[in-house]
CSV table of C-alpha atoms in Angstrom, one decimal:
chain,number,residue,atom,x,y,z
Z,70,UNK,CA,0.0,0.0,0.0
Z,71,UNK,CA,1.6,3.4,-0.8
Z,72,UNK,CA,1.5,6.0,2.4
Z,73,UNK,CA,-0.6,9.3,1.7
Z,74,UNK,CA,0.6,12.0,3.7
Z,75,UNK,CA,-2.8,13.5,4.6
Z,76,UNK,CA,-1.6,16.6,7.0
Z,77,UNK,CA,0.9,17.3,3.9
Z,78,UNK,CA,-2.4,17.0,1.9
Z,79,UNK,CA,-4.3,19.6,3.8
Z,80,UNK,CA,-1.1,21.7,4.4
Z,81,UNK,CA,-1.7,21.5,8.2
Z,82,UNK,CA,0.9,20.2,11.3
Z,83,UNK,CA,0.2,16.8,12.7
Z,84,UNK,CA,-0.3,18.3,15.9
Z,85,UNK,CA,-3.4,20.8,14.3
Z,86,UNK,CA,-6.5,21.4,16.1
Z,87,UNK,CA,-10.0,20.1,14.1
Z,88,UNK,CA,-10.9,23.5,13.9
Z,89,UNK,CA,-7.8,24.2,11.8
Z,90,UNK,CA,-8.2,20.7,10.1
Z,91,UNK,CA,-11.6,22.0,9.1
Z,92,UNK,CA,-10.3,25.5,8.0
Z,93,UNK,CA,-7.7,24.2,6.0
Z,94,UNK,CA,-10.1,21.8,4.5
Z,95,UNK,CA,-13.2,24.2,3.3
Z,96,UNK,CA,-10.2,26.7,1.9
Z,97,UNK,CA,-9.0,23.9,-0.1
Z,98,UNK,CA,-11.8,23.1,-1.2
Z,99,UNK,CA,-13.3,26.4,-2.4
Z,100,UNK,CA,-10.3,26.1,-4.1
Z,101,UNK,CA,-10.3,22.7,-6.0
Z,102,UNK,CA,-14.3,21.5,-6.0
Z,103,UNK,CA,-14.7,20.4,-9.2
Z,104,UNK,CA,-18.1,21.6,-9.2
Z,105,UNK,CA,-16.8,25.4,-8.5
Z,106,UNK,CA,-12.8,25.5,-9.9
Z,107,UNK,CA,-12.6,25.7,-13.4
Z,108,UNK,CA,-9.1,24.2,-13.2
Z,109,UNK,CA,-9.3,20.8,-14.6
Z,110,UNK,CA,-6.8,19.1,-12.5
Z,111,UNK,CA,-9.3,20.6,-9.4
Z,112,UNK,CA,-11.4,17.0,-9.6
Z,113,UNK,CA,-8.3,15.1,-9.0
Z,114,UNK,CA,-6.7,17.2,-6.2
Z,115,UNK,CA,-10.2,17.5,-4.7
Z,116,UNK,CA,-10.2,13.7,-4.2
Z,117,UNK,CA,-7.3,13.7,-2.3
Z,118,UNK,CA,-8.4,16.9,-0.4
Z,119,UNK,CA,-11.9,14.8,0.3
Z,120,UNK,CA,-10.0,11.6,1.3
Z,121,UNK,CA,-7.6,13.3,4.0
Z,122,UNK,CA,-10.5,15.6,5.2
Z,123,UNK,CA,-12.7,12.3,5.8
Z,124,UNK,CA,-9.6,10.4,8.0
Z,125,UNK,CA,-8.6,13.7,9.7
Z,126,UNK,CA,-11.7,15.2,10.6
Z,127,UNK,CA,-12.7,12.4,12.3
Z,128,UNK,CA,-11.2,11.5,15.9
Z,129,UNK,CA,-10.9,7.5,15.6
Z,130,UNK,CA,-9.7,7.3,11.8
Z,131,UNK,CA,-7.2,9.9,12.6
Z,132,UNK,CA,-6.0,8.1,15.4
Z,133,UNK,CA,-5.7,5.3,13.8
Z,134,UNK,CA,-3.9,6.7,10.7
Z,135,UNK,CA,-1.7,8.2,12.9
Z,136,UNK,CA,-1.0,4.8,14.3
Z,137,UNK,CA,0.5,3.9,10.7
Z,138,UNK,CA,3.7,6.6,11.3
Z,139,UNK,CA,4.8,9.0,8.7
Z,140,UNK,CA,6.3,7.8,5.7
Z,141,UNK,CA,7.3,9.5,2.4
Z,142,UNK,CA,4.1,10.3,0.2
Z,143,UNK,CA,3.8,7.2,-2.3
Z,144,UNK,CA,6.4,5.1,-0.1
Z,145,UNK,CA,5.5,1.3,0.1
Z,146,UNK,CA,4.1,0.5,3.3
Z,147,UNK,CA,2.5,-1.8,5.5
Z,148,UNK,CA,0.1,-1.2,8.4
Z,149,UNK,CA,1.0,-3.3,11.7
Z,150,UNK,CA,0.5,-7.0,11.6
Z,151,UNK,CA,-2.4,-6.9,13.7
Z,152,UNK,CA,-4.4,-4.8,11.4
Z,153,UNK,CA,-5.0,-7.5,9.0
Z,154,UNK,CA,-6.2,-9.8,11.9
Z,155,UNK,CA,-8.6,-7.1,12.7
Z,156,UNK,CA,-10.1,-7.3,9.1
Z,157,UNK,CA,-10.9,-10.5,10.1
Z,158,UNK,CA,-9.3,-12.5,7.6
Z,159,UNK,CA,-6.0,-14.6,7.5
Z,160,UNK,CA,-5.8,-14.3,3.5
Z,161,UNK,CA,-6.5,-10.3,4.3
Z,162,UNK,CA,-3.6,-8.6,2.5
Z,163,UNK,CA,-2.4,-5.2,2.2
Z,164,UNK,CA,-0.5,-5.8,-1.0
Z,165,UNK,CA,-2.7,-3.9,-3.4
Z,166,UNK,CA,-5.5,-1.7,-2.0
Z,167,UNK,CA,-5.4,1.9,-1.1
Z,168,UNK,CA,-5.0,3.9,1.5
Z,169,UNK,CA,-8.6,5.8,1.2
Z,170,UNK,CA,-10.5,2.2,1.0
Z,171,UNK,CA,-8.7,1.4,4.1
Z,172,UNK,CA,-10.5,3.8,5.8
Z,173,UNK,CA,-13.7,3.9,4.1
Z,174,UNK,CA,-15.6,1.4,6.0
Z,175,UNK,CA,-13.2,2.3,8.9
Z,176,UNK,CA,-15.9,3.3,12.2
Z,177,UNK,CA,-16.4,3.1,15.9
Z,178,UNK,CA,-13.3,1.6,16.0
Z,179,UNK,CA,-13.6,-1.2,14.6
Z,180,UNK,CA,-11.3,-2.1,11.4
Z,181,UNK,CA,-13.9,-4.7,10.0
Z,182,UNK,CA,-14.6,-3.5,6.6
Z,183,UNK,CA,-16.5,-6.3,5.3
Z,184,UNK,CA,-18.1,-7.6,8.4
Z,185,UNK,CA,-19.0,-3.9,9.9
Z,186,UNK,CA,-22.8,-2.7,9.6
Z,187,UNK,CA,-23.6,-6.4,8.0
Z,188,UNK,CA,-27.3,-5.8,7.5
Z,189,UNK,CA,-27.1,-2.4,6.6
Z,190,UNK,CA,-27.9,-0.9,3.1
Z,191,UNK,CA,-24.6,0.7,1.5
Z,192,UNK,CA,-26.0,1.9,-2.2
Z,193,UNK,CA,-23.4,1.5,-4.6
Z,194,UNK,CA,-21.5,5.0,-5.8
Z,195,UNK,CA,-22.9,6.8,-8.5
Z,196,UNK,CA,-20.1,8.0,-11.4
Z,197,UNK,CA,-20.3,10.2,-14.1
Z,198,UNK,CA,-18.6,9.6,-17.5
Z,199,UNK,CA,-18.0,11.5,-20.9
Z,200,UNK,CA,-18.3,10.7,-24.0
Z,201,UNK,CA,-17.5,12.1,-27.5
Z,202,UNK,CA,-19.5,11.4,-30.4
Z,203,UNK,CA,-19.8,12.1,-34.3
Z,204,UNK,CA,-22.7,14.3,-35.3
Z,205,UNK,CA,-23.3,11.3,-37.5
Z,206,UNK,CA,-23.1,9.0,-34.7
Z,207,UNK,CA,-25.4,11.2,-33.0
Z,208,UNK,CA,-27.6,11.2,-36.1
Z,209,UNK,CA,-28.3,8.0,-36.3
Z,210,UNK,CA,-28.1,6.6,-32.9
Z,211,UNK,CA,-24.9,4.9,-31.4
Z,212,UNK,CA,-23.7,2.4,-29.3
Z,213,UNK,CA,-20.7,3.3,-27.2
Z,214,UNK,CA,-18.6,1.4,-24.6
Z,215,UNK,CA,-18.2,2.4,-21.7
Z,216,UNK,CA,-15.6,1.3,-18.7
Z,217,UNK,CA,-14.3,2.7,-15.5
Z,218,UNK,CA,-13.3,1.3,-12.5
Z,219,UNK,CA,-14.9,0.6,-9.3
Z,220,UNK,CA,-14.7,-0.8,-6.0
Z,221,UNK,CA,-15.9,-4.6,-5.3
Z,222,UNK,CA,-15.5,-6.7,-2.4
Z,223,UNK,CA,-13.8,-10.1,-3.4
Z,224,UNK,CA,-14.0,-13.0,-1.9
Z,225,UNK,CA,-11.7,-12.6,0.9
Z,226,UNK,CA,-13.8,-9.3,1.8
Z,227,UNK,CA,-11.2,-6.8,0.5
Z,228,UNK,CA,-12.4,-4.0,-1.3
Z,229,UNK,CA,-10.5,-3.7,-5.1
Z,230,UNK,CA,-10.8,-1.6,-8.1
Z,231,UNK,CA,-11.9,-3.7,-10.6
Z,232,UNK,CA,-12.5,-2.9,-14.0
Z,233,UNK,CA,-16.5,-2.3,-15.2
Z,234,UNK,CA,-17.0,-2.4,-19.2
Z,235,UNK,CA,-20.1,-2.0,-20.7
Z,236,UNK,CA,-21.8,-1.4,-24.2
Z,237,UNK,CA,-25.0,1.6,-23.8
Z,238,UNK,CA,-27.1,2.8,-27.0
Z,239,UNK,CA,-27.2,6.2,-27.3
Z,240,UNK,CA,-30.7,7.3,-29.2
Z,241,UNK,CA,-30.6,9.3,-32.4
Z,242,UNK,CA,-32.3,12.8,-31.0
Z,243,UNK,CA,-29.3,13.3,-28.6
Z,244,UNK,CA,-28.4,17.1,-28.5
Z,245,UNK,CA,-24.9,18.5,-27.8
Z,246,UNK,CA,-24.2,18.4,-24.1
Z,247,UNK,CA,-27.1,16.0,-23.1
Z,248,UNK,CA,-26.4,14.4,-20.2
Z,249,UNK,CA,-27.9,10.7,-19.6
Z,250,UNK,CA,-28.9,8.3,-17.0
Z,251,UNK,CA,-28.2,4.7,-16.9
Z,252,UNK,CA,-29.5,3.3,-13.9
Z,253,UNK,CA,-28.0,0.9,-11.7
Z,254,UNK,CA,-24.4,0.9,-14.2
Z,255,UNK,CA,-22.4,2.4,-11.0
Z,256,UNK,CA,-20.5,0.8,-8.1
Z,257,UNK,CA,-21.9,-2.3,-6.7
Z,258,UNK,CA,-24.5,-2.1,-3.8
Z,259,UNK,CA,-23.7,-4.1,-0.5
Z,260,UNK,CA,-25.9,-5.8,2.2
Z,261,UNK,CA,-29.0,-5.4,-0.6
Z,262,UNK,CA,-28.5,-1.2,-1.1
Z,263,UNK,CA,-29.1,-0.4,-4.5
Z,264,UNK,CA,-26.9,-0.2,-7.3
Z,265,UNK,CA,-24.9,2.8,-7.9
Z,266,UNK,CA,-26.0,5.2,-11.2
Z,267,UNK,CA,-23.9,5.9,-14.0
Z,268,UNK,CA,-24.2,9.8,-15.4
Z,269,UNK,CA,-23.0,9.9,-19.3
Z,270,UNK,CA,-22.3,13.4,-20.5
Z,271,UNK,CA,-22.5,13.7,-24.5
Z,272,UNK,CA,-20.6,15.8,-26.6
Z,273,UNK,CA,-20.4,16.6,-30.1
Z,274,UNK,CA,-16.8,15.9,-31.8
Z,275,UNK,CA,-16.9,19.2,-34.1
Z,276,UNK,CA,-17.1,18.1,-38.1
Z,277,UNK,CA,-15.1,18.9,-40.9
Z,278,UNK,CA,-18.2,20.6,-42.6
Z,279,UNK,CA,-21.3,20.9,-40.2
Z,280,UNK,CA,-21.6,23.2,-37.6
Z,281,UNK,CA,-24.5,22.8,-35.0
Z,282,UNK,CA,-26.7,24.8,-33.3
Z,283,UNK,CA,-29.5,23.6,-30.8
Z,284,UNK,CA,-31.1,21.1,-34.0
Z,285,UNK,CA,-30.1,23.4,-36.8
Z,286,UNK,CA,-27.1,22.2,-39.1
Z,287,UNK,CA,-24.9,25.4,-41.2
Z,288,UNK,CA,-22.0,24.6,-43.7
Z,289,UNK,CA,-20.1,27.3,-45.6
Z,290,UNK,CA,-21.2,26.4,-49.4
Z,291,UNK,CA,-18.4,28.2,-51.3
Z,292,UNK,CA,-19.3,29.6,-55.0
Z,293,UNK,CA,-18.2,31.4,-57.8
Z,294,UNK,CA,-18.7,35.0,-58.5
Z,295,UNK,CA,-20.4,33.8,-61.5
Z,296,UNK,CA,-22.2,31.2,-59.6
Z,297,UNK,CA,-23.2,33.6,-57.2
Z,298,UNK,CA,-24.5,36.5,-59.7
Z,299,UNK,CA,-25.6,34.5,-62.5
Z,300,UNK,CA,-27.4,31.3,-60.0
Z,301,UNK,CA,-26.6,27.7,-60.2
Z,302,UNK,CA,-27.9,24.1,-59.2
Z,303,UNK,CA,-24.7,22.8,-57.3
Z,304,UNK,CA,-24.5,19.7,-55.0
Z,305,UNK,CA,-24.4,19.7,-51.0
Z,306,UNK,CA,-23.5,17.5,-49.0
Z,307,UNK,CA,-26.0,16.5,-45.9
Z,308,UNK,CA,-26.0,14.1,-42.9
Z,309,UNK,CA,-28.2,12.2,-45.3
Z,310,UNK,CA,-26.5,11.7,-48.5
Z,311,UNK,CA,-25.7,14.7,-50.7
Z,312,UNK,CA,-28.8,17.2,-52.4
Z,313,UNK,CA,-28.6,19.3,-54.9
Z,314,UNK,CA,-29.5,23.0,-54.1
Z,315,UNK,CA,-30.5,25.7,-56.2
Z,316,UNK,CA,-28.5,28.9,-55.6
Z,317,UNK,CA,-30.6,32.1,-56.8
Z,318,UNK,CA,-29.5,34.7,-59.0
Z,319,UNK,CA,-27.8,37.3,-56.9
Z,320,UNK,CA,-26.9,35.7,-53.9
Z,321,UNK,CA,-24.0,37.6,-51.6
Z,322,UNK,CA,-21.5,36.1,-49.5
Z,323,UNK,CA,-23.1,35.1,-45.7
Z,324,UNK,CA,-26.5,34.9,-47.8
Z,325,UNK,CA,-28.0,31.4,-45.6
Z,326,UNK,CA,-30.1,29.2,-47.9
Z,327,UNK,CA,-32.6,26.6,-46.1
Z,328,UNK,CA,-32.4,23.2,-47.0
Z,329,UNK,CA,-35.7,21.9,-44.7
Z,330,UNK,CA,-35.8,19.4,-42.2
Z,331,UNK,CA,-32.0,18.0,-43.4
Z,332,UNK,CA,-30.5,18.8,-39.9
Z,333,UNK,CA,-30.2,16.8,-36.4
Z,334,UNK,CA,-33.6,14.7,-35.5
Z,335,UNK,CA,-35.5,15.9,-32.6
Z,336,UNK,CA,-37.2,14.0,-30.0
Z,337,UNK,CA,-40.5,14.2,-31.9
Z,338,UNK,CA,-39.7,12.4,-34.7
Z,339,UNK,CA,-39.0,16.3,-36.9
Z,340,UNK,CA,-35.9,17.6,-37.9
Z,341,UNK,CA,-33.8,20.7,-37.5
Z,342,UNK,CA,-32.9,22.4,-41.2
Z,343,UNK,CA,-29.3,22.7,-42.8
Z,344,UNK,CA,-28.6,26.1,-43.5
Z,345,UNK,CA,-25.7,26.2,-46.6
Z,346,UNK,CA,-24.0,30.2,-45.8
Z,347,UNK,CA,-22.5,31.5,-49.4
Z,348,UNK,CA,-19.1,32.3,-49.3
Z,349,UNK,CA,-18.0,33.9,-52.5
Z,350,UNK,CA,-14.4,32.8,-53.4
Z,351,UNK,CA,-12.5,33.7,-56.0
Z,352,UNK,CA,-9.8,32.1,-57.9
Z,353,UNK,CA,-6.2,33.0,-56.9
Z,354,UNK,CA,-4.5,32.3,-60.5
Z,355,UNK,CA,-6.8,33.5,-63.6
Z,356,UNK,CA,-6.8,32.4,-67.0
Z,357,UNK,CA,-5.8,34.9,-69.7
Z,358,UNK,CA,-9.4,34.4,-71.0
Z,359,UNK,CA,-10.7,35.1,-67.4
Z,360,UNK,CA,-9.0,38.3,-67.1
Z,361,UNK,CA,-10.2,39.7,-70.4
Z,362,UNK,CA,-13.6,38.6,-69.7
Z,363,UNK,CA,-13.1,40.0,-66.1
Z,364,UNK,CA,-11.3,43.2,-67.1
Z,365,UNK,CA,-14.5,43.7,-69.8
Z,366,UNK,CA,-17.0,43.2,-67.1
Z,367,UNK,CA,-14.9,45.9,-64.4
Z,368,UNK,CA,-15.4,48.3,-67.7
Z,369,UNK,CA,-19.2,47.8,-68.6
Z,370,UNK,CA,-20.9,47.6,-65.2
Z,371,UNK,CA,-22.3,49.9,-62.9
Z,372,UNK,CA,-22.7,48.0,-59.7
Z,373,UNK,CA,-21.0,49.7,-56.8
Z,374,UNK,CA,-21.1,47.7,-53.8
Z,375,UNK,CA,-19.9,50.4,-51.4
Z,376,UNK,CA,-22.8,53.0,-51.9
Z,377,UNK,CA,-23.7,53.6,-48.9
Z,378,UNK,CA,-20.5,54.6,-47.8
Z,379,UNK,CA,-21.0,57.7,-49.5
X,189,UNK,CA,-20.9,-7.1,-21.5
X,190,UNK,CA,-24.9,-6.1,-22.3
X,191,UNK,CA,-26.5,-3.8,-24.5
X,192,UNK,CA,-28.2,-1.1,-22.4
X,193,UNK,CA,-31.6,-0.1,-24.4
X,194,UNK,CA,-34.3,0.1,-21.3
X,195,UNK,CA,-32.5,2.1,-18.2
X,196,UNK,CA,-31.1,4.5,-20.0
X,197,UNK,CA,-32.6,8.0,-19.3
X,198,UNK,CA,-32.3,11.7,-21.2
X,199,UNK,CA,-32.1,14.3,-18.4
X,200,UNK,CA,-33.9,17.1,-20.3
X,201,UNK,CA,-36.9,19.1,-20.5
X,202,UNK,CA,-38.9,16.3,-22.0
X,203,UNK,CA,-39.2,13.5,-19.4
X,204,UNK,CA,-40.4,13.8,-15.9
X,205,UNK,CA,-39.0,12.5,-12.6
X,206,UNK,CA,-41.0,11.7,-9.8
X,207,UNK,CA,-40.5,13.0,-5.7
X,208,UNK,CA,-39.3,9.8,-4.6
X,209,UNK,CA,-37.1,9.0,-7.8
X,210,UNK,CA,-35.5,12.5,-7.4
X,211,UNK,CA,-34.9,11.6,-3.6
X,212,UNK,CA,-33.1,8.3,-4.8
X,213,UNK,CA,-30.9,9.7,-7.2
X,214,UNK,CA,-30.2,13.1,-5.4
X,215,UNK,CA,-29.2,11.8,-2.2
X,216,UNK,CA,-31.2,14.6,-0.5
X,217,UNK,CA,-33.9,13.9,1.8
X,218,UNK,CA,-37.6,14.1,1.3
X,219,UNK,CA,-37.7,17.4,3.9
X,220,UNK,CA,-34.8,18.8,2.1
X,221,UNK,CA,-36.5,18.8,-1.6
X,222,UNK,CA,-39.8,19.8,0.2
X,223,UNK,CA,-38.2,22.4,1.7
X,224,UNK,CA,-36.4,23.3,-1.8
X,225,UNK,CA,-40.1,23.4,-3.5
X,226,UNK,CA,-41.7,25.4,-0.5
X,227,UNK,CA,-39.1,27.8,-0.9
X,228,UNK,CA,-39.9,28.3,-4.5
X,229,UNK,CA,-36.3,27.2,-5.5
X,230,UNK,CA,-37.2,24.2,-7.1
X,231,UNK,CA,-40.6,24.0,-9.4
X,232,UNK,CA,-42.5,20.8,-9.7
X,233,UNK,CA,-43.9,20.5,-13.2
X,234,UNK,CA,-47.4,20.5,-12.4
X,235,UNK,CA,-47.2,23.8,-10.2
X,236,UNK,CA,-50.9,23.2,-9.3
X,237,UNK,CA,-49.7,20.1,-7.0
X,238,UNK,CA,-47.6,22.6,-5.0
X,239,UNK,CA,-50.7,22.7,-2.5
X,240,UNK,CA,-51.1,18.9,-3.2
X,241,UNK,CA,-49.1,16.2,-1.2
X,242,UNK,CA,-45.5,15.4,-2.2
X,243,UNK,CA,-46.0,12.5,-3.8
X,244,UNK,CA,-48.1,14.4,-6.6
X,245,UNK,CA,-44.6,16.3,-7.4
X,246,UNK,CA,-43.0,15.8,-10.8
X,247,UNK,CA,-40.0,17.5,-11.8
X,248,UNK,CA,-38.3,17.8,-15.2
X,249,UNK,CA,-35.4,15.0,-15.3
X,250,UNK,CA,-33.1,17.9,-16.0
X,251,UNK,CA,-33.0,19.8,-12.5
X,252,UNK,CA,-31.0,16.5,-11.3
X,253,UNK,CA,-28.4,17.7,-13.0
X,254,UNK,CA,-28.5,20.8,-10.5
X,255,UNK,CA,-29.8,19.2,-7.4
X,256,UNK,CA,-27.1,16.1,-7.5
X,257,UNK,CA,-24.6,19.4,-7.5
X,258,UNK,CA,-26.3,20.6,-4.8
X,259,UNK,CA,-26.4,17.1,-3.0
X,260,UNK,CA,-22.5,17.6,-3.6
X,261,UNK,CA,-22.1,20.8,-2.1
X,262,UNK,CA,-24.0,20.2,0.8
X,263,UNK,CA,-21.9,17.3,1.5
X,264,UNK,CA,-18.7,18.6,1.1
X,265,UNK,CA,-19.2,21.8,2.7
X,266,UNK,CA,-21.5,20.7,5.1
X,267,UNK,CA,-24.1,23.3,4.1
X,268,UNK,CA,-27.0,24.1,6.2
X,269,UNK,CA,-30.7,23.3,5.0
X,270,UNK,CA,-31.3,27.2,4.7
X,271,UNK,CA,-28.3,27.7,2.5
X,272,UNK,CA,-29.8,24.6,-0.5
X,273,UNK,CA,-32.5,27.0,-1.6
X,274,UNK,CA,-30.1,29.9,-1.9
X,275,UNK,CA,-27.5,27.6,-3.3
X,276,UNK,CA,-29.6,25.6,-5.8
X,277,UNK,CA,-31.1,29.5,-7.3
X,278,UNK,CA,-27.2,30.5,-7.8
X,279,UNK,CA,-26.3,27.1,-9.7
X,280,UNK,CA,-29.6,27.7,-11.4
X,281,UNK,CA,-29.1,30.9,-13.0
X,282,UNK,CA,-25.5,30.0,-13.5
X,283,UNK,CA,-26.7,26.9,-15.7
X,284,UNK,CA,-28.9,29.9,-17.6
X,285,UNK,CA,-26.1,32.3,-18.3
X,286,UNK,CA,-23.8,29.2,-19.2
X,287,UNK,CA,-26.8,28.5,-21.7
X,288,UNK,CA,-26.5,32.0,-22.7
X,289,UNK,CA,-23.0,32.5,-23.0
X,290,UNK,CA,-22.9,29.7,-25.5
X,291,UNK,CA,-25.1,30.8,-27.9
X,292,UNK,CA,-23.8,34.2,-27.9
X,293,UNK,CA,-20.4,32.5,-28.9
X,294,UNK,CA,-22.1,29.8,-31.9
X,295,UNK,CA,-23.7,33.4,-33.2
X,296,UNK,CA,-20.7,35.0,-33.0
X,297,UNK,CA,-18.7,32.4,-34.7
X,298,UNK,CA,-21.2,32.1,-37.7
X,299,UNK,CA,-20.9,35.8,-38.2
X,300,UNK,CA,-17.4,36.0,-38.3
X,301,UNK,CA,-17.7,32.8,-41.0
């Protein structure tokens, strides 16, 4: 088991008061909670934070972490002999389990994790997991695995992180950002509490063409001055397969033309619309042809885009 | 390994959660969310149960996304029951600005396209 200097943790002395243990704590965590820091190493530090505040704060488990000596953080270590007789367990070993699960089930002085509140309910931890899909994926519907770790008893009544892999279906009609429930998909209930929940978070992996908003799809549709001035039937490509789309006669650049219902499926069985946004772009190396024909246009007409600057 | 098609659940505006389901997967207590709904904080779907008894409540699957925070908070910083109303309207609006805040940016990005 590696030692976890808690007091280092919390940045207090061994010798601190609870009141100080406390202090030290709530700054800390105003600091790292991962549901008020934006700092994305907060969720890990605030573990730690959580798991020495837990021991410290309360009188028995900090006694008997103090029993364990100081060590260097992450050193090898092993509590005293006895504690393993405690658990209640000759096969009990120390080898591979944590520090934090070691005092988990740790109360009223008692170190008998497994045999400890027997007929009591423990529900199983909830976890929440994200995941990144296609807007394709999310158009059609998807299955995704899943897997995380969590804690199980074994046999021998020590508690190990064990691996959890599972396949879910995610339902076309997912929006950017949904967040889902699978019930029961957590940690493992003891003594008959329920199963733990699982919370999936989904988010869009942004495409090389679409861009989303709420159900509405938008892609830049690029055209030719010529295209753009003179109108043109030209091909677009859609979540479904491509369409072609008629471009009108005098369409500017940021001009959006609706192509109906071809964007993300709602709940309700509709569809949100693909908007295709003109962009007018011009080639960087004419033809001698082009230029003349160009050069003769600049010469005959009387369109002067900047009017109302005047 | 299973394929999951039956317990999975969209937390959004379109399906409903009842009192007792929200007390299972918020790890609140019945008082608490009662408490949260008297205080106006949280908003059952069907506003005319207010006055009716607790087991009447729905609540849009979504607000568990705010009241498990909540459930959070009051655990790790050992908030009081007076502070959850207060606390759940902050994380509330928050969510709304967030909201907000996003579109503004998608807008802004597809004008600058």
């Amino acid at each position: 088991m590696k030692f976890k200097d808690y007091y280092k943790i919390l940045g207090v002395a061994r010798t601190a008061t609870n009141d100080e243990i406390k202090k030290a704590y709530r700054k800390l965590a105003h600091q790292y909670h991962p549901d008020i820091s934006k700092d994305p190493a907060g969720e890990e530090r605030f573990k730690e934070i959580g798991e020495a505040y837990a021991t410290l704060k309360d009188t028995e488990k900090r006694a008997a972490y103090d029993e364990l000596g100081r060590h260097p953080s992450g050193q090898e270590f092993k509590p005293p002999p006895d504690w393993a007789n405690q658990y209640g367990n000759q096969g009990f070993s120390f080898e591979d389990i944590d520090l934090s699960d070691l005092f988990a089930g740790f109360s009223s002085g008692k170190r008998h994790t497994q045999h400890q509140g027997r007929d009591i309910p423990i529900p199983g931890q909830d976890y929440e997991l994200a995941t990144q899909i296609s807007l394709e994926e999310a158009y059609h519907g998807v299955t995704v695995d899943l897997s995380f770790t969590v804690p199980e008893y074994n046999h021998q009544g020590q508690l190990k992180h064990v691996p959890h892999t599972f396949k879910a279906r995610i339902p076309k009609g997912v929006s950017n950002g949904q967040k889902m429930l699978l019930r029961g998909k957590g940690g493992k209930g003891f003594h008959g509490g329920r199963d733990g929940n699982l919370y999936l978070n989904i988010s869009f992996i942004p495409h090389r063409l679409f861009s989303i908003k709420d159900y509405d799809l938008f892609i830049d549709l690029p055209l030719t001055p010529w295209e753009a001035a003179l109108g043109a039937t030209v091909k677009v490509p859609t979540l479904q397969g491509a369409v072609n789309l008629k471009v009108p006669a005098g369409t500017s650049s940021g001009q959006k033309l609706r192509i109906s219902k071809r964007g993300m499926p709602k709940h309700n069985q509709e569809h949100g619309d693909l908007f295709a946004i003109a962009q007018i772009v011009v080639p960087i190396h004419l033809s001698d042809r082009e230029r003349v024909l160009l050069k003769e246009l600049t010469d005959i007409s009387t369109f002067n885009p900047r009017a109302h600057f005047e | 390994m299973n394929i999951d098609h039956t317990e999975l659940m969209w937390l959004d505006e379109h399906h409903e959660l009842s009192l007792n389901e929200l007390i299972e997967l918020s790890g609140l207590s019945q008082a608490e969310l009662q408490q949260l709904v008297e205080s106006g904080a949280l908003i059952p779907n069907n506003p005319a149960a207010v006055n009716l008894t607790p087991e009447t409540w729905c609540f849009n699957s979504h607000c568990l996304v705010s009241i498990r925070t909540l459930s959070r908070l009051k655990h790790d910083f050992e908030l009081e029951s007076n502070a959850l109303a207060l606390t759940l309207l902050f994380l509330e609006r928050i969510r709304t600005l967030e909201f907000q805040l996003r579109a503004l940016d998608q807008t802004k990005e597809s004008d600058q396209d």
